[in-house]
Amino acid sequence: MRVDRLPYEGLPRAVRRAVDARVGEGCPRADMRTGNSSALASLFFPPSAEKVFVKGLPLSHERAEELEAEAVVNPFLPPCAPRLRWRTEAGGWLLLGFQGVTATPWAWFADGSAHVEPVAAVLRELSVTPAPEVVRGTPWDRWGAYCAPGDEALLRGDRLVHSDPVATNFLLEEGGRAWLTDWAWAMRGPGWIDTAVWGMRLVLDGKQSPEQAARWAASVPAFARAPRAAVRVLTEAEARSWEDWRDHGTPGLDETVTAARAWAAVWA
């Protein structure tokens, strides 16, 4: 479900007071224009402290559990993830303050972009990172409805999976360091899952051909070693999931469906 972004001045007074207590009243900020999972998403620039990125939602919102999940998993994440600095509740809202990062608004996934290799490096690191005990969700929980019952074993694993490697979740600093944000959908599974999903995003977000995307995906050893049957199951399930969303009336998904179907065809 998409979340409408609220201007900072439009937040409840108790929420603004809670944020001001952390970053300083009148602290300079930049309101984020990307993303659709938080009603508040702003980068603050305290004069004498590190930058802080603040996300927030009403506790009553159906996606507040995702924000809480992001807070729980953060201490166990690899260095590519900004650190959670604080968590607080105020005015019926849940607020999270993360290590602030000054970077590109999002990664550019085109073939030949200087961003693609740093992103691939993050996926290589992530593919060998064990999932902490606090992460219990699995790829089957998300994609199982679009698979055959006997396919579950192909999607089992014990690596940490981000599961949403879209261009807007990668931030690139000057100098090439890549950050991976928005860990609300973290799960445990095979180390190749994120790369399999990323391949579709190279086609969709980067306008790469499926063949170009496949070459980049192969640069992640966990994916290069993955059973082709397992990749086929996952990419087909991803395509079916987007088709399902489109067929149930979600607007603007035709391009996404086309990219997902083209990427799945490589592994059919």
XYZ file of N, CA and C in Angstrom:
804
model
N 0.834 -1.199 0.000
C 0.000 0.000 0.000
C 0.868 1.248 0.000
N 0.609 2.151 -0.931
C 1.355 3.402 -0.998
C 0.963 4.311 0.161
N 1.943 4.995 0.742
C 1.710 5.909 1.855
C 1.880 7.335 1.362
N 0.904 8.181 1.634
C 1.002 9.582 1.240
C 2.003 10.299 2.140
N 2.923 11.025 1.527
C 3.927 11.788 2.254
C 3.310 13.079 2.772
N 3.612 13.409 4.039
C 3.105 14.632 4.644
C 4.224 15.658 4.753
N 3.927 16.950 4.532
C 4.938 17.974 4.783
C 5.237 18.038 6.274
N 6.464 18.392 6.616
C 6.853 18.394 8.025
C 5.934 19.280 8.853
N 5.589 20.429 8.313
C 4.731 21.356 9.051
C 3.319 20.807 9.245
N 2.961 19.801 8.453
C 1.639 19.211 8.562
C 1.555 18.053 9.533
N 2.673 17.677 10.141
C 2.675 16.594 11.113
C 2.037 17.051 12.425
N 1.505 16.136 13.215
C 0.992 16.507 14.542
C 2.067 17.206 15.376
N 1.654 18.138 16.186
C 2.614 18.920 16.964
C 3.487 18.035 17.844
N 2.898 17.001 18.448
C 3.670 16.118 19.327
C 4.767 15.394 18.546
N 4.496 15.072 17.301
C 5.497 14.404 16.470
C 6.641 15.359 16.173
N 6.321 16.583 15.788
C 7.363 17.564 15.488
C 8.204 17.872 16.728
N 7.563 17.943 17.877
C 8.314 18.185 19.119
C 9.288 17.052 19.407
N 8.849 15.818 19.167
C 9.721 14.670 19.423
C 10.929 14.682 18.498
N 10.717 15.025 17.230
C 11.835 15.100 16.294
C 12.745 16.268 16.656
N 12.150 17.420 16.967
C 12.948 18.595 17.331
C 13.811 18.324 18.563
N 13.296 17.497 19.486
C 14.068 17.172 20.689
C 15.319 16.373 20.343
N 15.274 15.672 19.236
C 16.421 14.868 18.819
C 17.404 15.637 17.941
N 16.892 16.471 17.035
C 17.763 17.114 16.044
C 17.942 18.607 16.289
N 17.106 19.175 17.152
C 17.173 20.599 17.406
C 16.054 21.345 16.702
N 15.410 22.227 17.410
C 14.306 22.986 16.822
C 14.819 23.877 15.695
N 14.102 23.880 14.593
C 14.504 24.678 13.446
C 15.668 24.095 12.676
N 15.989 22.823 12.909
C 17.129 22.189 12.223
C 16.894 22.169 10.715
N 17.896 22.560 9.921
C 17.746 22.470 8.464
C 17.448 21.036 8.040
N 16.646 20.880 7.009
C 16.278 19.533 6.575
C 16.017 19.535 5.074
N 16.008 18.342 4.519
C 15.605 18.122 3.130
C 14.551 17.030 3.144
N 13.359 17.333 2.646
C 12.284 16.348 2.597
C 12.465 15.456 1.375
N 12.388 14.155 1.582
C 12.599 13.201 0.505
C 11.382 13.156 -0.428
N 11.663 13.010 -1.710
C 10.602 12.928 -2.710
C 10.407 11.506 -3.234
N 11.361 10.610 -2.954
C 11.240 9.231 -3.414
C 10.717 8.360 -2.279
N 10.267 7.166 -2.636
C 9.766 6.229 -1.639
C 8.289 6.441 -1.363
N 7.646 5.379 -0.922
C 6.204 5.475 -0.659
C 5.786 4.635 0.537
N 6.712 4.452 1.505
C 6.398 3.603 2.648
C 6.319 4.347 3.967
N 6.615 5.661 3.972
C 6.580 6.439 5.207
C 5.893 7.776 4.973
N 5.099 8.202 5.954
C 4.448 9.500 5.863
C 5.441 10.632 6.123
N 6.453 10.359 6.940
C 7.541 11.298 7.186
C 8.826 10.670 6.692
N 9.575 11.393 5.870
C 10.881 10.939 5.394
C 11.709 12.181 5.089
N 12.575 12.571 6.035
C 13.336 13.814 5.898
C 14.753 13.620 6.413
N 15.697 14.254 5.734
C 17.090 14.249 6.153
C 17.369 15.562 6.874
N 17.828 15.466 8.138
C 18.088 16.644 8.964
C 19.594 16.881 9.072
N 19.971 18.161 9.165
C 21.373 18.567 9.195
C 21.656 19.357 10.477
N 21.757 18.675 11.637
C 22.090 19.391 12.880
C 23.437 20.094 12.749
N 23.552 21.328 13.194
C 24.800 22.087 12.999
C 26.025 21.441 13.625
N 25.863 20.786 14.773
C 27.036 20.258 15.479
C 26.968 18.749 15.687
N 26.247 18.055 14.837
C 26.134 16.599 14.972
C 25.987 15.985 13.585
N 26.016 14.653 13.529
C 25.889 13.982 12.241
C 24.483 14.143 11.687
N 24.375 14.003 10.392
C 23.073 14.049 9.727
C 22.189 12.911 10.234
N 20.876 13.127 10.224
C 19.920 12.120 10.676
C 18.783 12.030 9.666
N 18.499 10.811 9.228
C 17.351 10.578 8.358
C 16.215 10.038 9.217
N 15.083 10.719 9.199
C 13.959 10.368 10.061
C 12.800 9.846 9.228
N 12.300 8.669 9.617
C 11.130 8.064 8.991
C 10.052 7.923 10.058
N 8.799 8.022 9.640
C 7.746 7.868 10.622
C 6.397 7.536 10.019
N 5.566 6.872 10.836
C 4.200 6.508 10.464
C 3.329 6.500 11.711
N 2.037 6.754 11.562
C 1.135 6.533 12.701
C 1.170 5.073 13.118
N 1.147 4.815 14.413
C 1.162 3.444 14.906
C -0.047 2.653 14.438
N -1.116 3.336 14.113
C -2.332 2.664 13.665
C -2.288 2.288 12.186
N -1.286 2.775 11.459
C -1.217 2.505 10.032
C -0.857 1.046 9.787
N -1.420 0.464 8.749
C -1.182 -0.953 8.478
C 0.267 -1.265 8.133
N 1.060 -0.271 7.762
C 2.461 -0.510 7.431
C 3.409 -0.180 8.580
N 2.861 0.176 9.743
C 3.722 0.491 10.885
C 4.540 -0.732 11.311
N 3.993 -1.937 11.107
C 4.738 -3.147 11.447
C 6.015 -3.268 10.618
N 5.983 -2.774 9.387
C 7.183 -2.813 8.550
C 8.256 -1.891 9.122
N 7.843 -0.741 9.613
C 8.798 0.193 10.203
C 9.409 -0.404 11.464
N 8.581 -1.078 12.257
C 9.085 -1.737 13.459
C 10.059 -2.859 13.091
N 9.741 -3.611 12.043
C 10.633 -4.678 11.590
C 11.976 -4.108 11.168
N 11.959 -2.947 10.536
C 13.209 -2.310 10.112
C 14.057 -1.921 11.314
N 13.408 -1.478 12.388
C 14.142 -1.130 13.603
C 14.749 -2.364 14.260
N 14.010 -3.460 14.279
C 14.474 -4.682 14.944
C 15.685 -5.285 14.244
N 15.682 -5.292 12.914
C 16.758 -5.951 12.180
C 18.009 -5.087 12.070
N 17.902 -3.787 12.240
C 19.015 -2.882 11.938
C 20.319 -3.212 12.659
N 20.319 -3.563 13.950
C 21.611 -3.834 14.609
C 22.385 -5.003 14.010
N 21.725 -5.833 13.217
C 22.354 -7.038 12.676
C 22.742 -6.895 11.200
N 22.563 -5.712 10.637
C 22.788 -5.527 9.210
C 24.251 -5.269 8.890
N 24.683 -5.559 7.651
C 26.074 -5.325 7.240
C 26.362 -3.832 7.097
N 27.630 -3.469 6.897
C 28.016 -2.048 6.851
C 27.354 -1.240 5.741
N 26.790 -1.880 4.730
C 26.143 -1.120 3.661
C 24.830 -0.476 4.102
N 24.327 -0.832 5.287
C 23.056 -0.295 5.773
C 23.304 0.841 6.760
N 22.668 1.996 6.585
C 22.789 3.061 7.585
C 22.323 2.573 8.955
N 23.022 3.014 10.012
C 22.720 2.570 11.380
C 21.507 3.305 11.951
N 20.705 2.576 12.721
C 19.607 3.189 13.457
C 20.178 3.890 14.679
N 19.926 5.182 14.815
C 20.440 5.956 15.944
C 19.438 6.032 17.096
N 18.149 6.082 16.771
C 17.152 6.133 17.837
C 15.777 5.731 17.325
N 14.942 5.316 18.269
C 13.550 4.958 18.018
C 12.713 5.610 19.105
N 11.610 6.220 18.730
C 10.744 6.829 19.731
C 9.303 6.815 19.236
N 8.381 6.938 20.172
C 6.958 7.059 19.857
C 6.453 8.374 20.434
N 5.639 9.070 19.650
C 5.103 10.356 20.104
C 3.847 10.673 19.307
N 2.827 11.175 19.982
C 1.618 11.586 19.286
C 0.949 10.479 18.499
N 1.141 9.218 18.952
C 0.559 8.092 18.221
C 1.339 7.689 16.986
N 2.582 8.153 16.886
C 3.443 7.828 15.750
C 4.657 7.032 16.215
N 5.197 6.218 15.305
C 6.488 5.569 15.470
C 7.499 6.332 14.625
N 8.613 6.736 15.243
C 9.641 7.528 14.577
C 10.987 6.827 14.703
N 11.705 6.729 13.581
C 13.038 6.142 13.564
C 14.033 7.165 13.029
N 15.161 7.288 13.714
C 16.228 8.174 13.267
C 17.448 7.370 12.854
N 17.818 7.449 11.587
C 18.931 6.685 11.043
C 20.139 7.587 10.779
N 21.300 6.977 10.737
C 22.508 7.631 10.252
C 22.205 8.293 8.911
N 22.443 9.583 8.816
C 22.149 10.290 7.583
C 23.237 10.114 6.544
N 22.831 9.996 5.298
C 23.769 9.801 4.192
C 23.503 10.867 3.137
N 24.537 11.593 2.756
C 24.423 12.541 1.658
C 24.917 11.844 0.403
N 24.013 11.587 -0.511
C 24.352 10.779 -1.680
C 23.394 11.110 -2.810
N 23.519 10.362 -3.893
C 22.576 10.497 -4.995
C 21.170 10.163 -4.500
N 20.135 10.721 -5.114
C 18.779 10.339 -4.696
C 18.523 8.847 -4.866
N 19.122 8.237 -5.874
C 19.009 6.790 -6.089
C 20.070 6.370 -7.101
N 20.228 5.057 -7.231
C 21.237 4.532 -8.149
C 20.738 4.580 -9.585
N 21.675 4.716 -10.499
C 21.374 4.669 -11.932
C 21.813 3.303 -12.425
N 20.860 2.495 -12.879
C 21.098 1.094 -13.207
C 21.405 0.841 -14.686
N 21.599 1.870 -15.497
C 21.882 1.654 -16.918
C 23.208 0.914 -17.105
N 23.286 0.086 -18.136
C 24.539 -0.582 -18.452
C 25.590 0.478 -18.772
N 26.746 0.393 -18.163
C 27.779 1.401 -18.343
C 27.780 2.464 -17.269
N 26.751 2.496 -16.421
C 26.716 3.443 -15.319
C 27.778 3.101 -14.284
N 28.385 4.135 -13.716
C 29.378 3.927 -12.660
C 28.743 3.399 -11.378
N 27.414 3.413 -11.294
C 26.748 2.948 -10.087
C 26.596 1.428 -10.031
N 26.590 0.769 -11.167
C 26.188 -0.640 -11.190
C 27.196 -1.528 -10.474
N 28.486 -1.306 -10.681
C 29.485 -2.146 -10.014
C 29.446 -1.981 -8.487
N 29.366 -0.756 -7.916
C 29.243 -0.661 -6.461
C 27.991 -1.352 -5.923
N 26.901 -1.303 -6.675
C 25.696 -2.017 -6.250
C 25.931 -3.519 -6.283
N 26.574 -3.997 -7.336
C 26.897 -5.420 -7.415
C 27.788 -5.844 -6.254
N 28.712 -4.966 -5.847
C 29.587 -5.280 -4.715
C 28.783 -5.442 -3.433
N 27.774 -4.593 -3.239
C 26.892 -4.733 -2.074
C 26.177 -6.080 -2.110
N 25.700 -6.473 -3.281
C 24.984 -7.741 -3.393
C 25.919 -8.930 -3.168
N 27.174 -8.808 -3.554
C 28.134 -9.871 -3.268
C 28.332 -10.009 -1.761
N 28.483 -8.881 -1.087
C 28.645 -8.909 0.367
C 27.404 -9.502 1.037
N 26.261 -9.056 0.598
C 25.016 -9.504 1.217
C 24.791 -10.989 0.991
N 25.212 -11.496 -0.153
C 24.944 -12.895 -0.498
C 25.649 -13.885 0.416
N 26.657 -13.436 1.140
C 27.378 -14.322 2.051
C 27.153 -13.941 3.514
N 26.226 -13.030 3.777
C 25.935 -12.592 5.134
C 24.878 -13.489 5.759
N 25.180 -14.154 6.893
C 24.166 -15.010 7.525
C 22.982 -14.178 8.014
N 21.803 -14.765 7.933
C 20.610 -14.097 8.454
C 20.594 -14.195 9.975
N 20.357 -13.088 10.686
C 20.271 -13.163 12.149
C 18.981 -13.856 12.575
N 18.947 -14.293 13.821
C 17.782 -15.020 14.315
C 16.516 -14.179 14.297
N 16.648 -12.853 14.387
C 15.446 -12.012 14.412
C 14.725 -12.001 13.072
N 15.396 -12.446 12.017
C 14.784 -12.485 10.686
C 14.195 -13.875 10.468
N 12.876 -13.949 10.384
C 12.199 -15.232 10.252
C 11.459 -15.380 8.922
N 11.113 -14.284 8.268
C 10.410 -14.374 6.999
C 11.267 -15.031 5.936
N 10.623 -15.631 4.929
C 11.333 -16.365 3.888
C 10.832 -15.969 2.506
N 11.596 -16.285 1.462
C 11.106 -16.060 0.106
C 9.781 -16.776 -0.162
N 9.591 -17.924 0.448
C 8.333 -18.647 0.238
C 7.141 -17.860 0.772
N 7.342 -17.144 1.878
C 6.259 -16.315 2.423
C 5.812 -15.276 1.399
N 6.756 -14.764 0.645
C 6.447 -13.697 -0.298
C 6.041 -14.208 -1.675
N 6.740 -15.248 -2.171
C 6.514 -15.692 -3.549
C 5.832 -17.055 -3.670
N 5.636 -17.728 -2.546
C 5.122 -19.084 -2.598
C 3.775 -19.226 -3.281
N 2.930 -18.206 -3.159
C 1.605 -18.276 -3.783
C 1.689 -18.348 -5.300
N 2.836 -17.998 -5.866
C 3.007 -17.980 -7.314
C 3.905 -19.128 -7.792
N 4.120 -20.104 -6.913
C 4.977 -21.244 -7.222
C 4.175 -22.540 -7.088
N 4.753 -23.623 -7.593
C 4.187 -24.953 -7.360
C 4.590 -25.414 -5.961
N 3.740 -26.203 -5.269
C 4.051 -26.623 -3.897
C 5.420 -27.281 -3.757
N 5.851 -28.014 -4.751
C 7.128 -28.706 -4.652
C 8.349 -27.826 -4.813
N 8.136 -26.536 -5.076
C 9.262 -25.625 -5.328
C 9.842 -25.019 -4.054
N 9.200 -25.243 -2.919
C 9.617 -24.535 -1.702
C 11.080 -24.776 -1.361
N 11.552 -26.006 -1.509
C 12.929 -26.318 -1.142
C 13.945 -25.510 -1.941
N 13.582 -25.110 -3.157
C 14.494 -24.339 -3.997
C 14.738 -22.936 -3.454
N 13.832 -22.449 -2.607
C 13.931 -21.078 -2.114
C 14.336 -21.026 -0.643
N 14.822 -22.126 -0.096
C 15.284 -22.145 1.285
C 16.751 -21.761 1.368
N 17.123 -21.129 2.470
C 18.512 -20.773 2.700
C 18.661 -20.059 4.019
N 19.912 -19.723 4.370
C 20.171 -19.086 5.663
C 20.931 -17.778 5.522
N 20.903 -17.184 4.325
C 21.563 -15.895 4.108
C 20.573 -14.756 4.353
N 21.120 -13.570 4.635
C 20.301 -12.379 4.807
C 19.876 -11.858 3.440
N 18.581 -11.688 3.245
C 18.028 -11.239 1.966
C 17.296 -9.920 2.188
N 17.644 -8.902 1.416
C 16.953 -7.614 1.484
C 15.587 -7.713 0.833
N 15.527 -8.290 -0.339
C 14.332 -8.640 -1.110
C 13.718 -7.508 -1.915
N 14.262 -6.295 -1.842
C 13.697 -5.189 -2.625
C 14.812 -4.299 -3.176
N 15.702 -4.855 -4.014
C 16.848 -4.091 -4.508
C 16.509 -3.174 -5.678
N 15.565 -2.280 -5.470
C 15.180 -1.311 -6.497
C 16.188 -0.168 -6.510
N 16.193 0.592 -7.587
C 17.160 1.679 -7.719
C 17.029 2.708 -6.594
N 15.802 2.971 -6.145
C 15.596 3.992 -5.112
C 16.057 3.547 -3.739
N 16.390 2.280 -3.544
C 16.891 1.813 -2.250
C 18.415 1.808 -2.170
N 19.088 2.139 -3.267
C 20.546 2.253 -3.264
C 20.935 3.726 -3.364
N 21.789 4.169 -2.461
C 22.305 5.533 -2.470
C 23.805 5.472 -2.733
N 24.300 6.301 -3.645
C 25.715 6.302 -4.016
C 26.373 7.596 -3.550
N 27.380 7.445 -2.688
C 28.152 8.596 -2.257
C 29.191 8.966 -3.304
N 29.643 10.197 -3.236
C 30.768 10.591 -4.078
C 31.962 9.726 -3.691
N 32.607 9.142 -4.661
C 33.683 8.210 -4.378
C 33.268 6.766 -4.594
N 31.935 6.554 -4.756
C 31.479 5.242 -5.177
C 30.903 4.336 -4.119
N 30.890 4.740 -2.842
C 30.323 3.861 -1.833
C 28.812 3.745 -2.015
N 28.306 2.516 -1.972
C 26.873 2.283 -2.120
C 26.266 1.909 -0.779
N 25.126 2.517 -0.480
C 24.340 2.203 0.716
C 23.038 1.535 0.276
N 22.585 0.575 1.083
C 21.316 -0.098 0.812
C 20.358 0.206 1.955
N 19.230 0.813 1.648
C 18.284 1.282 2.652
C 16.973 0.483 2.599
N 16.081 0.810 3.526
C 14.725 0.242 3.564
C 14.741 -1.283 3.702
N 14.979 -1.731 4.935
C 15.124 -3.152 5.239
C 13.876 -3.759 5.856
N 12.730 -3.179 5.627
C 11.504 -3.665 6.255
C 11.121 -5.064 5.807
N 11.561 -5.470 4.611
C 11.187 -6.783 4.068
C 12.345 -7.774 4.136
N 13.262 -7.581 5.071
C 14.383 -8.506 5.198
C 13.873 -9.922 5.470
N 14.576 -10.909 4.918
C 14.187 -12.300 5.087
C 15.419 -13.189 5.069
N 15.235 -14.480 5.342
C 16.322 -15.453 5.258
C 16.058 -16.379 4.083
N 17.089 -16.576 3.265
C 16.913 -17.401 2.077
C 18.242 -17.647 1.395
N 18.235 -18.141 0.176
C 19.481 -18.356 -0.572
C 20.178 -17.025 -0.870
N 21.502 -17.083 -0.936
C 22.255 -15.850 -1.169
C 22.071 -15.244 -2.535
N 21.422 -15.944 -3.470
C 21.263 -15.429 -4.831
C 19.945 -14.676 -5.050
N 19.050 -14.691 -4.060
C 17.704 -14.134 -4.258
C 17.746 -12.658 -4.642
N 18.503 -11.844 -3.897
C 18.526 -10.414 -4.194
C 19.023 -10.146 -5.610
N 20.010 -10.892 -6.050
C 20.528 -10.679 -7.400
C 19.508 -11.071 -8.448
N 18.752 -12.134 -8.192
C 17.706 -12.542 -9.132
C 16.656 -11.452 -9.292
N 16.287 -10.812 -8.192
C 15.316 -9.713 -8.265
C 15.961 -8.476 -8.886
N 17.222 -8.236 -8.557
C 17.951 -7.087 -9.105
C 18.022 -7.153 -10.623
N 18.186 -8.351 -11.174
C 18.247 -8.474 -12.628
C 17.025 -7.876 -13.296
N 15.854 -8.150 -12.732
C 14.635 -7.553 -13.291
C 14.673 -6.037 -13.177
N 15.232 -5.544 -12.075
C 15.308 -4.095 -11.875
C 16.311 -3.437 -12.822
N 17.340 -4.164 -13.215
C 18.243 -3.627 -14.231
C 17.495 -3.420 -15.553
N 16.595 -4.338 -15.846
C 15.779 -4.205 -17.061
C 14.775 -3.073 -16.909
N 14.107 -3.011 -15.765
C 13.049 -2.008 -15.561
C 13.628 -0.622 -15.266
N 14.440 -0.523 -14.212
C 14.947 0.786 -13.778
C 16.106 1.273 -14.636
N 16.912 0.335 -15.155
C 18.096 0.721 -15.921
C 17.945 0.611 -17.421
N 16.781 0.107 -17.872
C 16.518 -0.056 -19.315
C 17.575 -0.925 -19.994
N 18.147 -1.860 -19.251
C 19.083 -2.800 -19.848
C 18.313 -3.901 -20.575
N 18.964 -4.539 -21.516
C 18.379 -5.727 -22.117
C 18.472 -6.870 -21.108
N 17.630 -7.878 -21.209
C 17.756 -9.021 -20.302
C 19.134 -9.677 -20.379
N 19.749 -9.681 -21.551
C 21.075 -10.278 -21.693
C 22.133 -9.451 -20.953
N 22.046 -8.127 -21.047
C 22.963 -7.289 -20.283
C 22.776 -7.506 -18.789
N 21.526 -7.550 -18.356
C 21.232 -7.762 -16.940
C 21.770 -9.104 -16.464
N 21.667 -10.124 -17.302
C 22.164 -11.449 -16.932
C 23.676 -11.436 -16.730
N 24.389 -10.646 -17.536
C 25.842 -10.571 -17.369
C 26.196 -9.925 -16.030
N 25.478 -8.879 -15.647
C 25.734 -8.248 -14.358
C 25.364 -9.184 -13.215
N 24.250 -9.884 -13.349
C 23.849 -10.820 -12.297
C 24.910 -11.900 -12.104
N 25.520 -12.343 -13.199
C 26.535 -13.385 -13.113
C 27.797 -12.921 -12.396
N 27.959 -11.606 -12.202
C 29.124 -11.106 -11.482
C 29.005 -11.320 -9.973
N 27.846 -11.767 -9.518
C 27.644 -12.127 -8.113
C 27.792 -13.644 -8.013
N 28.872 -14.156 -7.403
C 29.129 -15.596 -7.424
C 27.969 -16.449 -6.924
N 27.262 -15.994 -5.904
C 26.140 -16.783 -5.381
C 25.078 -16.999 -6.447
N 24.865 -15.984 -7.276
C 23.897 -16.130 -8.356
C 24.455 -17.016 -9.467
N 25.716 -16.828 -9.804
C 26.325 -17.634 -10.870
C 26.279 -19.121 -10.540
N 26.332 -19.447 -9.235
C 26.298 -20.851 -8.814
C 24.880 -21.367 -8.552
N 23.895 -20.499 -8.590
C 22.531 -20.894 -8.235
C 21.974 -21.899 -9.232
N 21.202 -22.870 -8.763
C 20.560 -23.801 -9.693
C 19.625 -23.043 -10.637
N 19.753 -23.318 -11.921
C 18.922 -22.607 -12.895
C 17.430 -22.838 -12.616
N 17.090 -24.033 -12.162
C 15.685 -24.318 -11.861
C 15.165 -23.407 -10.761
N 16.013 -23.119 -9.761
C 15.597 -22.243 -8.674
C 15.420 -20.806 -9.165
N 16.352 -20.346 -10.006
C 16.228 -18.994 -10.572
C 14.973 -18.898 -11.436
N 14.705 -19.949 -12.187
C 13.492 -19.960 -13.011
C 12.239 -19.827 -12.150
N 12.186 -20.569 -11.054
C 11.018 -20.510 -10.167
C 10.843 -19.109 -9.595
N 11.931 -18.505 -9.120
C 11.836 -17.183 -8.492
C 11.463 -16.103 -9.501
N 12.117 -16.090 -10.658
C 11.830 -15.030 -11.632
C 10.423 -15.177 -12.214
N 9.972 -16.402 -12.380
C 8.605 -16.620 -12.849
C 7.602 -16.163 -11.794
N 7.873 -16.463 -10.531
C 6.976 -16.030 -9.458
C 6.923 -14.510 -9.355
N 8.071 -13.851 -9.527
C 8.098 -12.388 -9.491
C 7.254 -11.812 -10.628
N 7.382 -12.377 -11.823
C 6.574 -11.900 -12.944
C 5.081 -12.115 -12.671
N 4.736 -13.273 -12.157
C 3.325 -13.557 -11.865
C 2.775 -12.628 -10.795
N 3.602 -12.285 -9.822
C 3.121 -11.399 -8.760
C 2.773 -10.020 -9.308
N 3.612 -9.490 -10.208
C 3.312 -8.187 -10.800
C 2.091 -8.258 -11.714
N 1.949 -9.363 -12.429
C 0.753 -9.540 -13.257
C -0.500 -9.583 -12.390
N -0.381 -10.212 -11.234
C -1.513 -10.293 -10.314
C -1.914 -8.912 -9.811
N -0.922 -8.125 -9.407
C -1.212 -6.758 -8.948
C -1.879 -5.942 -10.054
N -1.356 -6.062 -11.265
C -1.947 -5.328 -12.389
C -3.381 -5.780 -12.654
N -3.588 -7.083 -12.656
C -4.911 -7.614 -12.983
C -5.947 -7.310 -11.900
N -5.462 -7.013 -10.697
C -6.381 -6.636 -9.618
C -6.577 -5.131 -9.528
N -6.102 -4.416 -10.533
C -6.448 -3.006 -10.646
C -5.400 -2.010 -10.225
N -4.199 -2.460 -9.842
C -3.153 -1.496 -9.503
C -2.693 -0.801 -10.774
N -2.777 0.527 -10.828
C -2.442 1.235 -12.076
C -0.941 1.361 -12.291
N -0.550 1.606 -13.529
C 0.819 1.953 -13.867
C 1.825 0.819 -13.828
N 1.376 -0.417 -13.955
C 2.291 -1.548 -13.832
C 2.646 -2.214 -15.155
N 2.169 -1.706 -16.253
C 2.421 -2.373 -17.533
C 3.916 -2.503 -17.820
N 4.674 -1.437 -17.589
C 6.116 -1.488 -17.855
C 6.809 -2.467 -16.914
N 6.372 -2.495 -15.658
C 6.956 -3.425 -14.689
C 6.684 -4.863 -15.094
N 5.459 -5.145 -15.490
C 5.097 -6.493 -15.914
C 5.927 -6.911 -17.133
N 6.073 -6.010 -18.091
C 6.854 -6.321 -19.294
C 8.301 -6.647 -18.937
N 8.904 -5.856 -18.031
C 10.290 -6.107 -17.625
C 10.415 -7.426 -16.877
N 9.496 -7.681 -15.966
C 9.551 -8.919 -15.187
C 9.374 -10.137 -16.079
N 8.478 -10.040 -17.041
C 8.247 -11.165 -17.939
C 9.457 -11.385 -18.849
N 10.106 -10.309 -19.314
C 11.297 -10.443 -20.157
C 12.452 -11.065 -19.376
N 12.600 -10.682 -18.132
C 13.676 -11.230 -17.292
C 13.396 -12.704 -16.997
N 12.171 -13.060 -16.697
C 11.834 -14.458 -16.438
C 12.085 -15.334 -17.653
N 11.862 -14.758 -18.841
C 12.027 -15.545 -20.081
C 13.470 -16.016 -20.269
N 14.439 -15.275 -19.715
C 15.840 -15.666 -19.830
C 16.083 -17.008 -19.150
N 15.323 -17.287 -18.094
C 15.581 -18.479 -17.263
C 14.556 -19.579 -17.476
N 13.620 -19.364 -18.379
C 12.555 -20.353 -18.614
C 13.115 -21.638 -19.224
